[in-house]
């Protein structure tokens, strides 16, 4: 297939592009390279050394003989350019990663909130609008988030997208219906993914677009089979307080002797998936598109759930690290359960990589190997969800700053 990978220079987009190219597909990356500019804004860099997208694709071609094409297009701003590219290339499938992906970044300031909404929602709508206008029957696969469900619990498993409900009619009878699982976003970023859901429902219903929405858990790990083929193909690894996911941050903290930063009670339960499983799930979704006229297909793209403090304690045991218990910058419940249905991908043949089996290799192969690149001042998570919470944030978990003598 000819596949357009929107946001193919990013954390999930790059290894997905390699994986699908390796499988024989014709891959075209469309990206505005905004994630690289955000690194510059934040004064931080990927733990792993990253070459330009042009050099990465050159190395891939040299190693495999396969080409990955790159197009500098901003989906949120360059609608006519996007439409022209789609009209000329008419891909068989479009994989949409082109959104600002960090909840803390989306909550930093009013400017970051506006940027996240404008970028994410406009990118999604521009893509849907262009596909419709061009009458292009491409299977659209979108990388969403488990965060659309929220993290409160009623003791029942979260279904894959749709919730069966009973509705009482005017005549007193109860009729059954399936609705989108009620959205409960915990950040501006998660809110944009909830808005994406509604856009998908409308365009599938109104214009017959074939859409798959992947509600993904927290991704951990760095390498896939393809990124291991050459040192310059390595994926990015974020460890900073805005873009570093909780498990990757624990790994780098353990590698450099930094305390493992657990916020609040650490009672937040999260869903996780390894990067190799993530790209495999996208391939499985690609191979199993919804029928024309069908409702949006929704998968829960995760393989296991863990409580944050349990992860910290496990890594502390493995590495001898200390744990720092800090105020929580997020506005969320101190404790939550999380039971998630994920039978669809398992039924399609996914054999998950478990955290317990692969975690130590990640610490040795990546975190310790590149620990010399860490800027310790960028490790604390200091973006607060509200102004009241901001006043409680600990900016110095190591306790190394000079203190005044009273």
mmCIF file of C-alpha atoms in Angstrom:
data_model
loop_
_atom_site.group_PDB
_atom_site.id
_atom_site.type_symbol
_atom_site.label_atom_id
_atom_site.label_comp_id
_atom_site.label_asym_id
_atom_site.label_seq_id
_atom_site.Cartn_x
_atom_site.Cartn_y
_atom_site.Cartn_z
ATOM 1 C CA UNK A 1 0.000 0.000 0.000
ATOM 2 C CA UNK A 2 0.920 3.629 -0.410
ATOM 3 C CA UNK A 3 0.710 5.026 3.122
ATOM 4 C CA UNK A 4 0.871 8.635 4.306
ATOM 5 C CA UNK A 5 2.273 8.895 7.826
ATOM 6 C CA UNK A 6 1.290 12.277 9.247
ATOM 7 C CA UNK A 7 3.783 13.172 11.981
ATOM 8 C CA UNK A 8 6.201 10.475 10.847
ATOM 9 C CA UNK A 9 9.223 12.192 12.423
ATOM 10 C CA UNK A 10 7.841 11.742 15.949
ATOM 11 C CA UNK A 11 8.192 9.278 18.808
ATOM 12 C CA UNK A 12 5.645 6.793 17.412
ATOM 13 C CA UNK A 13 5.616 8.013 13.825
ATOM 14 C CA UNK A 14 9.269 7.268 13.064
ATOM 15 C CA UNK A 15 9.392 3.620 14.194
ATOM 16 C CA UNK A 16 5.981 3.058 12.575
ATOM 17 C CA UNK A 17 7.297 4.412 9.273
ATOM 18 C CA UNK A 18 10.309 2.073 9.459
ATOM 19 C CA UNK A 19 8.176 -0.929 10.450
ATOM 20 C CA UNK A 20 5.718 -0.465 7.587
ATOM 21 C CA UNK A 21 8.462 0.310 5.058
ATOM 22 C CA UNK A 22 10.212 -2.885 6.130
ATOM 23 C CA UNK A 23 6.956 -4.762 5.483
ATOM 24 C CA UNK A 24 7.023 -3.558 1.871
ATOM 25 C CA UNK A 25 4.709 -0.534 1.935
ATOM 26 C CA UNK A 26 5.427 2.738 0.109
ATOM 27 C CA UNK A 27 5.820 5.251 2.951
ATOM 28 C CA UNK A 28 5.414 9.032 2.667
ATOM 29 C CA UNK A 29 6.013 11.115 5.801
ATOM 30 C CA UNK A 30 4.217 14.456 6.136
ATOM 31 C CA UNK A 31 5.515 16.464 9.105
ATOM 32 C CA UNK A 32 6.088 20.099 10.108
ATOM 33 C CA UNK A 33 9.003 19.087 12.417
ATOM 34 C CA UNK A 34 7.345 20.990 15.286
ATOM 35 C CA UNK A 35 8.543 18.489 17.884
ATOM 36 C CA UNK A 36 12.139 19.448 17.090
ATOM 37 C CA UNK A 37 11.275 23.135 17.511
ATOM 38 C CA UNK A 38 9.658 22.376 20.869
ATOM 39 C CA UNK A 39 12.956 20.809 22.003
ATOM 40 C CA UNK A 40 14.583 24.141 21.205
ATOM 41 C CA UNK A 41 11.854 26.048 23.044
ATOM 42 C CA UNK A 42 12.216 23.889 26.161
ATOM 43 C CA UNK A 43 16.027 23.895 26.058
ATOM 44 C CA UNK A 44 16.206 20.112 26.087
ATOM 45 C CA UNK A 45 17.151 17.343 23.670
ATOM 46 C CA UNK A 46 16.248 13.723 23.134
ATOM 47 C CA UNK A 47 18.320 11.429 25.352
ATOM 48 C CA UNK A 48 19.190 9.522 22.182
ATOM 49 C CA UNK A 49 21.081 11.439 19.460
ATOM 50 C CA UNK A 50 18.706 12.248 16.593
ATOM 51 C CA UNK A 51 19.776 13.078 13.057
ATOM 52 C CA UNK A 52 17.665 15.159 10.688
ATOM 53 C CA UNK A 53 14.728 13.432 9.039
ATOM 54 C CA UNK A 54 16.586 13.662 5.704
ATOM 55 C CA UNK A 55 19.614 11.867 7.137
ATOM 56 C CA UNK A 56 17.453 9.258 8.862
ATOM 57 C CA UNK A 57 15.671 8.390 5.624
ATOM 58 C CA UNK A 58 18.994 8.348 3.736
ATOM 59 C CA UNK A 59 20.425 5.831 6.212
ATOM 60 C CA UNK A 60 17.273 3.687 5.932
ATOM 61 C CA UNK A 61 17.631 3.598 2.158
ATOM 62 C CA UNK A 62 21.322 2.729 2.416
ATOM 63 C CA UNK A 63 20.581 -0.108 4.837
ATOM 64 C CA UNK A 64 17.499 -1.583 3.152
ATOM 65 C CA UNK A 65 17.241 -0.256 -0.389
ATOM 66 C CA UNK A 66 13.778 1.075 0.484
ATOM 67 C CA UNK A 67 12.872 4.748 0.280
ATOM 68 C CA UNK A 68 10.822 6.734 2.768
ATOM 69 C CA UNK A 69 9.726 10.042 1.260
ATOM 70 C CA UNK A 70 9.543 13.237 3.360
ATOM 71 C CA UNK A 71 7.236 16.213 2.799
ATOM 72 C CA UNK A 72 7.384 19.350 4.948
ATOM 73 C CA UNK A 73 3.677 20.120 5.475
ATOM 74 C CA UNK A 74 1.849 21.595 8.467
ATOM 75 C CA UNK A 75 -1.538 19.847 8.585
ATOM 76 C CA UNK A 76 -3.030 22.493 10.854
ATOM 77 C CA UNK A 77 -2.023 25.471 8.684
ATOM 78 C CA UNK A 78 -1.314 24.258 5.144
ATOM 79 C CA UNK A 79 -4.760 22.982 4.126
ATOM 80 C CA UNK A 80 -4.414 23.670 0.406
ATOM 81 C CA UNK A 81 -0.927 22.137 0.344
ATOM 82 C CA UNK A 82 -2.215 19.067 2.182
ATOM 83 C CA UNK A 83 -5.169 18.719 -0.196
ATOM 84 C CA UNK A 84 -2.887 19.094 -3.225
ATOM 85 C CA UNK A 85 -0.533 16.390 -1.921
ATOM 86 C CA UNK A 86 -3.423 13.999 -1.241
ATOM 87 C CA UNK A 87 -4.936 14.676 -4.671
ATOM 88 C CA UNK A 88 -1.654 13.966 -6.447
ATOM 89 C CA UNK A 89 -0.635 10.904 -4.412
ATOM 90 C CA UNK A 90 -4.007 9.372 -3.396
ATOM 91 C CA UNK A 91 -2.655 7.084 -0.644
ATOM 92 C CA UNK A 92 -4.415 3.847 0.253
ATOM 93 C CA UNK A 93 -4.145 4.624 3.972
ATOM 94 C CA UNK A 94 -3.376 7.624 6.158
ATOM 95 C CA UNK A 95 -1.897 7.236 9.650
ATOM 96 C CA UNK A 96 -2.442 10.366 11.733
ATOM 97 C CA UNK A 97 0.145 11.101 14.435
ATOM 98 C CA UNK A 98 0.392 14.830 13.687
ATOM 99 C CA UNK A 99 -0.686 16.218 17.062
ATOM 100 C CA UNK A 100 1.040 17.813 20.051
ATOM 101 C CA UNK A 101 1.162 14.774 22.346
ATOM 102 C CA UNK A 102 2.171 15.914 25.851
ATOM 103 C CA UNK A 103 -0.385 16.660 28.562
ATOM 104 C CA UNK A 104 2.054 18.696 30.713
ATOM 105 C CA UNK A 105 3.126 20.801 27.723
ATOM 106 C CA UNK A 106 -0.532 21.497 26.931
ATOM 107 C CA UNK A 107 -1.035 22.854 30.474
ATOM 108 C CA UNK A 108 2.096 25.032 30.781
ATOM 109 C CA UNK A 109 0.522 28.406 29.949
ATOM 110 C CA UNK A 110 -2.439 29.882 28.119
ATOM 111 C CA UNK A 111 -0.254 30.067 24.996
ATOM 112 C CA UNK A 112 0.464 26.335 25.159
ATOM 113 C CA UNK A 113 -3.225 25.563 25.654
ATOM 114 C CA UNK A 114 -4.115 27.599 22.574
ATOM 115 C CA UNK A 115 -1.351 26.016 20.518
ATOM 116 C CA UNK A 116 -2.422 22.479 21.452
ATOM 117 C CA UNK A 117 -6.089 23.083 20.589
ATOM 118 C CA UNK A 118 -5.357 24.969 17.365
ATOM 119 C CA UNK A 119 -2.765 22.455 16.188
ATOM 120 C CA UNK A 120 -4.488 19.215 17.123
ATOM 121 C CA UNK A 121 -8.103 19.962 16.261
ATOM 122 C CA UNK A 122 -7.303 21.872 13.057
ATOM 123 C CA UNK A 123 -4.925 19.144 11.867
ATOM 124 C CA UNK A 124 -7.561 16.461 12.366
ATOM 125 C CA UNK A 125 -10.363 18.443 10.763
ATOM 126 C CA UNK A 126 -8.239 19.578 7.822
ATOM 127 C CA UNK A 127 -7.357 15.955 7.110
ATOM 128 C CA UNK A 128 -10.968 14.744 7.322
ATOM 129 C CA UNK A 129 -12.177 17.683 5.231
ATOM 130 C CA UNK A 130 -9.598 17.066 2.514
ATOM 131 C CA UNK A 131 -10.332 13.330 2.306
ATOM 132 C CA UNK A 132 -14.022 14.123 1.904
ATOM 133 C CA UNK A 133 -13.514 16.890 -0.650
ATOM 134 C CA UNK A 134 -11.289 14.652 -2.786
ATOM 135 C CA UNK A 135 -13.607 11.635 -2.465
ATOM 136 C CA UNK A 136 -10.519 9.718 -1.358
ATOM 137 C CA UNK A 137 -11.388 6.319 0.115
ATOM 138 C CA UNK A 138 -8.238 5.972 2.230
ATOM 139 C CA UNK A 139 -8.389 4.100 5.532
ATOM 140 C CA UNK A 140 -7.625 6.691 8.229
ATOM 141 C CA UNK A 141 -5.888 5.368 11.355
ATOM 142 C CA UNK A 142 -5.605 7.841 14.223
ATOM 143 C CA UNK A 143 -3.442 7.521 17.307
ATOM 144 C CA UNK A 144 -5.660 8.538 20.203
ATOM 145 C CA UNK A 145 -5.215 7.981 23.919
ATOM 146 C CA UNK A 146 -6.634 6.016 26.821
ATOM 147 C CA UNK A 147 -6.912 9.439 28.455
ATOM 148 C CA UNK A 148 -10.206 10.097 26.650
ATOM 149 C CA UNK A 149 -11.822 7.772 29.193
ATOM 150 C CA UNK A 150 -10.391 9.556 32.222
ATOM 151 C CA UNK A 151 -9.062 7.641 35.197
ATOM 152 C CA UNK A 152 -11.996 7.467 37.572
ATOM 153 C CA UNK A 153 -13.431 4.008 38.094
ATOM 154 C CA UNK A 154 -16.772 2.418 38.751
ATOM 155 C CA UNK A 155 -15.280 -1.054 39.155
ATOM 156 C CA UNK A 156 -16.117 -2.145 35.611
ATOM 157 C CA UNK A 157 -13.796 -2.746 32.672
ATOM 158 C CA UNK A 158 -13.541 0.080 30.128
ATOM 159 C CA UNK A 159 -14.847 -1.286 26.818
ATOM 160 C CA UNK A 160 -13.221 -0.652 23.461
ATOM 161 C CA UNK A 161 -14.768 2.671 22.629
ATOM 162 C CA UNK A 162 -18.475 1.966 22.862
ATOM 163 C CA UNK A 163 -20.644 1.489 25.946
ATOM 164 C CA UNK A 164 -23.901 -0.508 25.881
ATOM 165 C CA UNK A 165 -26.621 1.408 27.717
ATOM 166 C CA UNK A 166 -30.300 0.988 28.439
ATOM 167 C CA UNK A 167 -32.517 4.005 27.749
ATOM 168 C CA UNK A 168 -36.027 4.325 29.103
ATOM 169 C CA UNK A 169 -38.541 5.359 26.438
ATOM 170 C CA UNK A 170 -41.582 7.606 26.934
ATOM 171 C CA UNK A 171 -43.681 4.447 27.103
ATOM 172 C CA UNK A 172 -41.678 3.060 30.031
ATOM 173 C CA UNK A 173 -39.806 0.435 28.028
ATOM 174 C CA UNK A 174 -36.022 0.058 28.053
ATOM 175 C CA UNK A 175 -34.216 0.021 24.719
ATOM 176 C CA UNK A 176 -30.570 -0.934 24.245
ATOM 177 C CA UNK A 177 -28.099 1.296 22.473
ATOM 178 C CA UNK A 178 -24.324 1.612 22.126
ATOM 179 C CA UNK A 179 -22.854 5.061 22.674
ATOM 180 C CA UNK A 180 -19.316 6.442 22.727
ATOM 181 C CA UNK A 181 -17.876 5.829 26.183
ATOM 182 C CA UNK A 182 -18.353 9.120 28.094
ATOM 183 C CA UNK A 183 -15.336 11.382 27.675
ATOM 184 C CA UNK A 184 -13.542 12.545 30.803
ATOM 185 C CA UNK A 185 -10.337 14.362 29.730
ATOM 186 C CA UNK A 186 -7.725 15.251 32.322
ATOM 187 C CA UNK A 187 -5.810 17.898 30.348
ATOM 188 C CA UNK A 188 -6.105 20.170 27.317
ATOM 189 C CA UNK A 189 -4.204 17.558 25.307
ATOM 190 C CA UNK A 190 -6.668 14.834 26.279
ATOM 191 C CA UNK A 191 -9.549 17.186 25.536
ATOM 192 C CA UNK A 192 -8.336 17.582 21.944
ATOM 193 C CA UNK A 193 -8.390 13.813 21.547
ATOM 194 C CA UNK A 194 -11.994 13.791 22.789
ATOM 195 C CA UNK A 195 -12.847 16.414 20.162
ATOM 196 C CA UNK A 196 -11.111 14.215 17.567
ATOM 197 C CA UNK A 197 -13.507 11.411 18.496
ATOM 198 C CA UNK A 198 -16.538 13.565 17.717
ATOM 199 C CA UNK A 199 -15.059 14.680 14.400
ATOM 200 C CA UNK A 200 -14.465 11.049 13.453
ATOM 201 C CA UNK A 201 -18.016 10.047 14.376
ATOM 202 C CA UNK A 202 -19.453 12.834 12.216
ATOM 203 C CA UNK A 203 -17.349 12.203 9.127
ATOM 204 C CA UNK A 204 -17.868 8.430 9.303
ATOM 205 C CA UNK A 205 -21.629 8.934 9.589
ATOM 206 C CA UNK A 206 -22.012 11.837 7.167
ATOM 207 C CA UNK A 207 -19.412 11.070 4.493
ATOM 208 C CA UNK A 208 -18.677 7.374 4.923
ATOM 209 C CA UNK A 209 -14.999 7.761 5.780
ATOM 210 C CA UNK A 210 -13.351 4.551 6.991
ATOM 211 C CA UNK A 211 -11.716 5.412 10.323
ATOM 212 C CA UNK A 212 -9.901 3.469 13.048
ATOM 213 C CA UNK A 213 -9.196 5.242 16.346
ATOM 214 C CA UNK A 214 -6.516 3.705 18.574
ATOM 215 C CA UNK A 215 -6.859 4.599 22.252
ATOM 216 C CA UNK A 216 -3.270 4.053 23.293
ATOM 217 C CA UNK A 217 -1.748 3.678 26.740
ATOM 218 C CA UNK A 218 1.579 5.144 27.861
ATOM 219 C CA UNK A 219 4.336 4.009 25.508
ATOM 220 C CA UNK A 220 7.639 2.873 26.975
ATOM 221 C CA UNK A 221 10.837 1.641 25.420
ATOM 222 C CA UNK A 222 12.975 2.995 22.616
ATOM 223 C CA UNK A 223 14.009 0.311 20.159
ATOM 224 C CA UNK A 224 12.069 -1.639 17.585
ATOM 225 C CA UNK A 225 13.477 -4.327 15.325
ATOM 226 C CA UNK A 226 14.075 -1.701 12.619
ATOM 227 C CA UNK A 227 15.646 1.038 14.774
ATOM 228 C CA UNK A 228 18.288 -1.453 15.945
ATOM 229 C CA UNK A 229 19.643 -1.875 12.412
ATOM 230 C CA UNK A 230 21.787 1.249 12.492
ATOM 231 C CA UNK A 231 22.840 3.643 15.241
ATOM 232 C CA UNK A 232 21.429 6.622 13.320
ATOM 233 C CA UNK A 233 17.963 5.060 13.045
ATOM 234 C CA UNK A 234 17.415 5.147 16.807
ATOM 235 C CA UNK A 235 14.113 6.532 18.075
ATOM 236 C CA UNK A 236 13.848 9.601 20.280
ATOM 237 C CA UNK A 237 13.730 9.223 24.090
ATOM 238 C CA UNK A 238 12.159 12.042 26.114
ATOM 239 C CA UNK A 239 13.024 12.340 29.794
ATOM 240 C CA UNK A 240 12.095 15.931 30.621
ATOM 241 C CA UNK A 241 9.185 16.946 32.833
ATOM 242 C CA UNK A 242 6.926 17.864 29.920
ATOM 243 C CA UNK A 243 7.451 15.128 27.319
ATOM 244 C CA UNK A 244 9.011 12.276 29.268
ATOM 245 C CA UNK A 245 6.432 9.576 30.038
ATOM 246 C CA UNK A 246 6.441 8.248 33.585
ATOM 247 C CA UNK A 247 8.251 4.973 32.951
ATOM 248 C CA UNK A 248 10.911 6.404 30.639
ATOM 249 C CA UNK A 249 11.530 9.114 33.229
ATOM 250 C CA UNK A 250 11.986 6.495 35.958
ATOM 251 C CA UNK A 251 14.486 4.671 33.728
ATOM 252 C CA UNK A 252 16.672 7.709 33.151
ATOM 253 C CA UNK A 253 16.404 8.782 36.788
ATOM 254 C CA UNK A 254 17.655 5.354 37.834
ATOM 255 C CA UNK A 255 20.494 5.528 35.295
ATOM 256 C CA UNK A 256 21.870 8.871 36.550
ATOM 257 C CA UNK A 257 21.294 8.406 40.289
ATOM 258 C CA UNK A 258 18.397 10.860 40.392
ATOM 259 C CA UNK A 259 15.565 10.077 42.842
ATOM 260 C CA UNK A 260 12.532 8.437 41.213
ATOM 261 C CA UNK A 261 9.946 11.223 41.277
ATOM 262 C CA UNK A 262 6.530 9.951 42.384
ATOM 263 C CA UNK A 263 3.871 12.642 42.504
ATOM 264 C CA UNK A 264 1.138 12.519 45.106
ATOM 265 C CA UNK A 265 0.515 9.071 46.538
ATOM 266 C CA UNK A 266 1.629 7.334 43.338
ATOM 267 C CA UNK A 267 -1.774 5.676 43.365
ATOM 268 C CA UNK A 268 -2.529 6.572 39.771
ATOM 269 C CA UNK A 269 -3.027 3.417 37.705
ATOM 270 C CA UNK A 270 -1.987 3.756 34.082
ATOM 271 C CA UNK A 271 -2.107 1.592 30.956
ATOM 272 C CA UNK A 272 1.190 0.775 29.227
ATOM 273 C CA UNK A 273 2.449 -0.615 25.924
ATOM 274 C CA UNK A 274 5.947 -1.210 24.544
ATOM 275 C CA UNK A 275 6.963 0.757 21.435
ATOM 276 C CA UNK A 276 7.434 -2.478 19.454
ATOM 277 C CA UNK A 277 3.883 -3.555 20.320
ATOM 278 C CA UNK A 278 2.601 -0.101 19.407
ATOM 279 C CA UNK A 279 3.908 -0.278 15.844
ATOM 280 C CA UNK A 280 2.658 -3.854 15.523
ATOM 281 C CA UNK A 281 -0.831 -2.772 16.628
ATOM 282 C CA UNK A 282 -0.859 -0.051 13.973
ATOM 283 C CA UNK A 283 0.039 -2.665 11.368
ATOM 284 C CA UNK A 284 -2.770 -4.946 12.596
ATOM 285 C CA UNK A 285 -5.251 -2.061 12.398
ATOM 286 C CA UNK A 286 -4.022 -1.325 8.875
ATOM 287 C CA UNK A 287 -4.664 -4.933 7.859
ATOM 288 C CA UNK A 288 -8.182 -4.922 9.336
ATOM 289 C CA UNK A 289 -9.982 -1.787 8.099
ATOM 290 C CA UNK A 290 -13.646 -1.101 8.782
ATOM 291 C CA UNK A 291 -16.061 -1.648 5.919
ATOM 292 C CA UNK A 292 -17.295 1.351 3.937
ATOM 293 C CA UNK A 293 -20.204 2.920 5.807
ATOM 294 C CA UNK A 294 -19.269 1.260 9.113
ATOM 295 C CA UNK A 295 -18.999 3.183 12.348
ATOM 296 C CA UNK A 296 -15.579 4.226 13.629
ATOM 297 C CA UNK A 297 -13.556 1.182 14.688
ATOM 298 C CA UNK A 298 -12.018 1.691 18.153
ATOM 299 C CA UNK A 299 -9.225 -0.368 19.724
ATOM 300 C CA UNK A 300 -7.753 -0.040 23.212
ATOM 301 C CA UNK A 301 -4.057 -0.134 22.340
ATOM 302 C CA UNK A 302 -2.479 -1.239 25.614
ATOM 303 C CA UNK A 303 -1.085 -4.453 27.053
ATOM 304 C CA UNK A 304 -0.901 -4.041 30.849
ATOM 305 C CA UNK A 305 -1.777 -1.702 33.706
ATOM 306 C CA UNK A 306 0.381 -0.681 36.668
ATOM 307 C CA UNK A 307 0.151 1.656 39.623
ATOM 308 C CA UNK A 308 2.819 4.393 39.472
ATOM 309 C CA UNK A 309 4.205 3.718 42.957
ATOM 310 C CA UNK A 310 4.462 0.006 42.178
ATOM 311 C CA UNK A 311 6.569 0.817 39.113
ATOM 312 C CA UNK A 312 8.809 3.107 41.148
ATOM 313 C CA UNK A 313 9.281 0.477 43.845
ATOM 314 C CA UNK A 314 10.075 -2.211 41.254
ATOM 315 C CA UNK A 315 12.721 -0.049 39.559
ATOM 316 C CA UNK A 316 14.115 1.004 42.939
ATOM 317 C CA UNK A 317 14.594 -2.682 43.833
ATOM 318 C CA UNK A 318 16.263 -3.402 40.483
ATOM 319 C CA UNK A 319 18.640 -0.432 40.577
ATOM 320 C CA UNK A 320 19.033 0.644 44.214
ATOM 321 C CA UNK A 321 17.422 4.009 43.452
ATOM 322 C CA UNK A 322 15.717 6.178 46.037
ATOM 323 C CA UNK A 323 12.148 7.448 45.658
ATOM 324 C CA UNK A 324 11.183 11.110 46.103
ATOM 325 C CA UNK A 325 7.524 11.665 47.024
ATOM 326 C CA UNK A 326 6.513 15.037 45.574
ATOM 327 C CA UNK A 327 3.379 17.200 45.267
ATOM 328 C CA UNK A 328 1.301 16.290 42.222
ATOM 329 C CA UNK A 329 1.292 18.951 39.465
ATOM 330 C CA UNK A 330 -1.838 17.388 37.947
ATOM 331 C CA UNK A 331 -5.426 17.849 39.060
ATOM 332 C CA UNK A 332 -6.517 14.236 39.419
ATOM 333 C CA UNK A 333 -7.718 11.661 41.909
ATOM 334 C CA UNK A 334 -5.021 10.511 44.322
ATOM 335 C CA UNK A 335 -5.916 6.851 43.725
ATOM 336 C CA UNK A 336 -7.672 5.087 40.870
ATOM 337 C CA UNK A 337 -8.243 1.639 39.506
ATOM 338 C CA UNK A 338 -8.074 0.909 35.790
ATOM 339 C CA UNK A 339 -9.546 -2.185 34.198
ATOM 340 C CA UNK A 340 -9.366 -2.154 30.413
ATOM 341 C CA UNK A 341 -10.706 -4.437 27.697
ATOM 342 C CA UNK A 342 -8.155 -5.099 24.926
ATOM 343 C CA UNK A 343 -9.333 -8.346 23.326
ATOM 344 C CA UNK A 344 -9.427 -6.995 19.771
ATOM 345 C CA UNK A 345 -5.664 -6.809 19.261
ATOM 346 C CA UNK A 346 -5.050 -10.009 21.202
ATOM 347 C CA UNK A 347 -7.576 -11.787 18.984
ATOM 348 C CA UNK A 348 -5.715 -10.469 15.919
ATOM 349 C CA UNK A 349 -2.512 -12.133 17.134
ATOM 350 C CA UNK A 350 -0.651 -9.549 19.226
ATOM 351 C CA UNK A 351 1.862 -11.227 21.574
ATOM 352 C CA UNK A 352 2.685 -8.465 24.087
ATOM 353 C CA UNK A 353 6.161 -7.558 25.330
ATOM 354 C CA UNK A 354 5.804 -7.361 29.097
ATOM 355 C CA UNK A 355 7.377 -4.675 31.178
ATOM 356 C CA UNK A 356 8.842 -7.219 33.579
ATOM 357 C CA UNK A 357 10.602 -9.094 30.759
ATOM 358 C CA UNK A 358 12.195 -6.142 28.951
ATOM 359 C CA UNK A 359 12.683 -3.364 31.484
ATOM 360 C CA UNK A 360 16.236 -4.147 32.589
ATOM 361 C CA UNK A 361 17.501 -4.246 28.995
ATOM 362 C CA UNK A 362 16.054 -0.775 28.451
ATOM 363 C CA UNK A 363 17.919 0.594 31.468
ATOM 364 C CA UNK A 364 21.231 -0.853 30.282
ATOM 365 C CA UNK A 365 20.932 -0.459 26.492
ATOM 366 C CA UNK A 366 19.520 3.068 26.388
ATOM 367 C CA UNK A 367 19.253 4.925 29.690
ATOM 368 C CA UNK A 368 22.775 4.225 30.954
ATOM 369 C CA UNK A 369 24.381 4.291 27.507
ATOM 370 C CA UNK A 370 23.223 7.859 26.809
ATOM 371 C CA UNK A 371 23.011 9.215 30.361
ATOM 372 C CA UNK A 372 25.870 11.639 29.616
ATOM 373 C CA UNK A 373 23.370 13.643 27.503
ATOM 374 C CA UNK A 374 20.991 14.358 30.403
ATOM 375 C CA UNK A 375 20.430 17.902 31.642
ATOM 376 C CA UNK A 376 19.445 17.283 35.265
ATOM 377 C CA UNK A 377 17.727 20.661 35.496
ATOM 378 C CA UNK A 378 15.138 19.507 32.938
ATOM 379 C CA UNK A 379 14.125 16.379 34.828
ATOM 380 C CA UNK A 380 11.580 17.851 37.324
ATOM 381 C CA UNK A 381 7.924 17.952 36.244
ATOM 382 C CA UNK A 382 6.899 21.535 36.977
ATOM 383 C CA UNK A 383 4.014 22.299 34.589
ATOM 384 C CA UNK A 384 0.990 22.662 36.874
ATOM 385 C CA UNK A 385 -2.657 22.104 35.990
ATOM 386 C CA UNK A 386 -3.909 25.156 37.984
ATOM 387 C CA UNK A 387 -2.397 28.296 39.470
ATOM 388 C CA UNK A 388 -3.127 27.022 42.987
ATOM 389 C CA UNK A 389 -1.257 23.775 42.294
ATOM 390 C CA UNK A 390 1.671 25.720 40.772
ATOM 391 C CA UNK A 391 2.441 27.238 44.176
ATOM 392 C CA UNK A 392 3.033 23.751 45.653
ATOM 393 C CA UNK A 393 5.401 22.350 43.004
ATOM 394 C CA UNK A 394 8.848 21.130 44.055
ATOM 395 C CA UNK A 395 11.366 22.443 41.511
ATOM 396 C CA UNK A 396 14.358 20.813 43.224
ATOM 397 C CA UNK A 397 13.735 17.105 43.960
ATOM 398 C CA UNK A 398 17.459 16.499 44.575
ATOM 399 C CA UNK A 399 17.649 19.273 47.201
ATOM 400 C CA UNK A 400 20.787 20.714 45.613
ATOM 401 C CA UNK A 401 19.881 24.365 45.292
ATOM 402 C CA UNK A 402 21.489 26.896 47.616
ATOM 403 C CA UNK A 403 19.310 27.738 50.557
ATOM 404 C CA UNK A 404 19.376 31.027 52.442
ATOM 405 C CA UNK A 405 20.700 30.980 55.990
ATOM 406 C CA UNK A 406 18.145 32.261 58.501
#
